[in-house]
């Protein structure tokens, strides 16, 4: 693995410094580095009809990655597709990162053909991740479809720094076969509740409706919600959370260019104006987002 | 140390240590890439456009890919001259490379105001006058499509500032050399070509345009032949140093422009694909000189054999 260059980047990673989990010194060790590396493919496994997991050797990225950040990967050497493709970092450990992806087009199609030993030009870790706050008493992790990808590291971080909070993981998918990552959350000792649209397992319906039912009985005011999935789902989660006064963070997507904040191509509408998904995001405070007119 | 081939070039009064610049709008204001690219290695940085007032830009989505190309409709989003002077320029000044500030406006007075204010600052090596942005409703582009307006704008700018003026031309015209000539007569010291080509892409499933602003500017490898042709035509007719751009992604691409008549080149969209591409291009040019036993880069300019 070859690092092209990596210097300190003072990323504005904490918009709420008082919520910062680790002592400042430790934080600056882990956040704020960006690398361009040729990451070696360790494996590329088909998980379902549509989903794959690729494991990459990328030690600097793995070391610097925080929950919710992403890697920007060049899926092929040619000009079609021309641009890199952004993917959430699903796991990072011991010099490796995992990406969970769904094949939807040319770039992800090319990615699915990568074999062990191939190299992938990867840029990361990029963007602003989730703010994990151990002071909340109750935590919901809500993933829809491939949106589960960035949430595993949230769960990992909570179980690492947390003080025995009550954590509920809700995962949704079209059907039983398309549920991703359930075992991984369970291995962290967390209880997972599933929603499927066809009812083939668990709750029948959307995971956002499942969330709605869960919070009915929720009396605590100290609640944090971390979510990723289709926009329609995130919007519902955000509205429900706002209504109940929960702290809610969502990971959003937009077509990306540079991934580093330079081209201004990846914006969505926020209350304070256009926000770059690659820089101010991809994780946003749900209250910052203008859901009516996102521009996706 | 035999590979110290001389890559330096001069664009009028602007001396570059090597001919590779990064194109406006694809390299921010220099700070975004600083972890990956040492600015001192570059010939220079052309900033994202600066306008008098802040501009929020066009509605998203702002990017769409086409084969070997990129359509964008950023719409000149930028924080305006005040913030540029206060927050961006101090950081740019520290970089050990040439700083070329891209300016844009809707009215002539806006351009003149910008030039006057930037002309009073230190640390700016030249202005690139953007009369070619296809992503704004009014102004801008119109100066780039009419020779008389281009002439009078550049002439006004020439009086407003002593900074070297590089005029950036649009390919969205019938004869680019007419505008080029007008810019020269107005007092331009160099010309940049080309800006993006007006384009459009449609999602046939939703029947909606792929970008929010409906039309956008096409860049990337797809437009390179058009850009090389325009550099060639302009080099034939207009006696000014040229900065060639449009789809450059490797040293060979850059050399096409140089042989066609460009003194320097700018790398745009390729920065988004590979942030370190400009450094690779500089190294590639060095290798080309070395292999060919060519001692000075300058001697290659416009040596197309026909
Ligand atoms: C910050 C961030 C993190 C992301 N993380 C992940 C991740 O962990 N795993 C993952 O699989 N994807 C993730 N994505 C989405 C992923 O980047 C896109 O799916 C990918 O770029 C598609 O590239 P493509 O070339 O295969 O498809 P394209 O050829 O670009 O598009 C093919 C078709 O698919 C549609 N399409 C594009 N994106 C999606 C999508 N997300 N879902 C459904 N249809 C789509 C397009 O509109 C088009 O019609 C993330 C996106 C962002 C911005
Ligand atoms: C995302 C993006 C933003 C751009 N913004 C500007 C700009 O602000 N001012 C300008 O003069 N040109 C701008 N351009 C045009 C480029 O500077 C360049 O002229 C054009 O893209 C062709 O070169 P390329 O194919 O290498 O990108 C922009 C291009 C892109 C892709
Ligand atoms: S992708 Fe370039 S600014 Fe976000």
PDB file of C-alpha atoms in Angstrom, chain A residues 2 6 8-9 12 16 36-38 48 60 75 103 132 139 148 163 165 168 179 186 192 197-198 230 257 264 275 282:
ATOM      1  CA  UNK A   2       1.422   3.255  -1.040  1.00  0.00           C
ATOM      2  CA  UNK A   6      -1.007  12.861   4.201  1.00  0.00           C
ATOM      3  CA  UNK A   8      -2.736  17.228   9.227  1.00  0.00           C
ATOM      4  CA  UNK A   9      -6.077  18.580   8.197  1.00  0.00           C
ATOM      5  CA  UNK A  12     -14.099  21.190  11.668  1.00  0.00           C
ATOM      6  CA  UNK A  16     -20.701  21.091  19.278  1.00  0.00           C
ATOM      7  CA  UNK A  36      -4.735   9.085  -1.063  1.00  0.00           C
ATOM      8  CA  UNK A  37      -3.691   5.449  -1.175  1.00  0.00           C
ATOM      9  CA  UNK A  38      -3.616   2.493  -3.488  1.00  0.00           C
ATOM     10  CA  UNK A  48     -27.086 -10.933  -1.457  1.00  0.00           C
ATOM     11  CA  UNK A  60      -3.733   5.183   7.277  1.00  0.00           C
ATOM     12  CA  UNK A  75     -13.781   2.201  -9.439  1.00  0.00           C
ATOM     13  CA  UNK A 103     -24.629  -2.427  -7.283  1.00  0.00           C
ATOM     14  CA  UNK A 132     -21.241  10.142  19.451  1.00  0.00           C
ATOM     15  CA  UNK A 139     -29.815   5.657  21.679  1.00  0.00           C
ATOM     16  CA  UNK A 148     -26.794   0.333   7.527  1.00  0.00           C
ATOM     17  CA  UNK A 163     -21.747   4.017  29.959  1.00  0.00           C
ATOM     18  CA  UNK A 165     -26.827   3.232  27.645  1.00  0.00           C
ATOM     19  CA  UNK A 168     -31.844  -0.013  20.151  1.00  0.00           C
ATOM     20  CA  UNK A 179     -31.115  -7.449   5.565  1.00  0.00           C
ATOM     21  CA  UNK A 186     -25.556  -8.609  17.740  1.00  0.00           C
ATOM     22  CA  UNK A 192     -31.606  -5.746  16.685  1.00  0.00           C
ATOM     23  CA  UNK A 197     -41.554  -4.272   3.608  1.00  0.00           C
ATOM     24  CA  UNK A 198     -42.961  -7.660   2.591  1.00  0.00           C
ATOM     25  CA  UNK A 230     -33.291   6.451   1.704  1.00  0.00           C
ATOM     26  CA  UNK A 257     -17.052  15.518  -7.564  1.00  0.00           C
ATOM     27  CA  UNK A 264     -19.059  22.868  -4.710  1.00  0.00           C
ATOM     28  CA  UNK A 275     -24.228  22.667   2.441  1.00  0.00           C
ATOM     29  CA  UNK A 282     -22.302  13.601   4.966  1.00  0.00           C
TER      30      UNK A 282
END
